[in-house]
């Protein structure tokens, strides 16, 4: 699983961090960034993607 945050879309509201701080954190720009895509966090990462108010989280599944 590859997880990225579209910095052009992210508004830095931190919803993803609130859901799974083990996978997302704020960068120096005040916007979220993915830093841990451990497979054990996959369900929470997907929940963060679904709940992002601006749809900035992009998940690419491994083939």
Coordinates of C-alpha atoms in Angstrom, one line a residue:
X1 CA 0.0 0.0 0.0
X2 CA 1.3 3.4 -1.0
X3 CA -0.2 6.4 0.8
X4 CA 0.3 10.0 -0.2
X5 CA -1.3 13.3 0.7
X6 CA -2.0 15.8 -2.1
X7 CA -0.5 18.9 -0.7
X8 CA -2.4 21.1 -3.2
X9 CA -5.7 19.8 -1.8
X10 CA -4.9 19.3 1.9
X11 CA -6.2 22.0 4.2
X12 CA -4.3 20.7 7.3
X13 CA -7.4 20.1 9.4
X14 CA -5.8 16.9 11.0
X15 CA -8.7 14.5 10.7
X16 CA -6.4 11.8 9.4
X17 CA -4.0 12.4 12.3
X18 CA -6.9 12.2 14.7
X19 CA -7.9 8.8 13.2
X20 CA -4.4 7.3 12.9
X21 CA -1.5 9.3 14.3
X22 CA 0.7 6.3 13.8
X23 CA 0.4 6.8 10.0
X24 CA 0.0 10.6 9.5
X25 CA 1.6 13.7 11.0
X26 CA 1.8 17.4 10.2
X27 CA 4.7 18.4 8.0
X28 CA 6.6 21.7 8.3
X29 CA 4.1 23.2 5.9
X30 CA 1.3 22.6 8.4
X31 CA -0.3 20.0 6.1
X32 CA -0.6 16.3 6.7
X33 CA 1.9 13.7 5.4
X34 CA 1.9 10.0 5.5
X35 CA 4.9 8.4 7.2
X36 CA 4.0 4.9 8.1
X37 CA 2.0 2.4 5.9
X38 CA 2.4 -0.6 8.1
X39 CA -0.1 -3.2 6.9
X40 CA -1.5 -3.5 10.4
X41 CA -2.8 0.1 10.0
X42 CA -4.4 -0.4 6.7
X43 CA -8.0 -0.3 7.9
X44 CA -7.4 2.9 9.9
X45 CA -5.6 4.5 6.9
X46 CA -8.6 3.7 4.7
X47 CA -10.9 5.2 7.3
X48 CA -8.7 8.4 7.3
X49 CA -9.0 8.5 3.5
X50 CA -12.8 8.1 3.6
X51 CA -13.1 10.8 6.2
X52 CA -10.7 13.4 4.8
X53 CA -13.0 16.4 4.2
X54 CA -11.2 17.4 1.0
X55 CA -10.2 14.0 -0.4
X56 CA -6.5 14.7 -0.2
X57 CA -5.4 11.2 0.8
X58 CA -4.5 8.9 -2.0
X59 CA -4.1 5.2 -1.5
X60 CA -2.5 2.9 -4.1
X61 CA -3.0 -0.7 -3.4
X62 CA -0.1 -3.1 -4.1
X63 CA -0.8 -5.6 -6.9

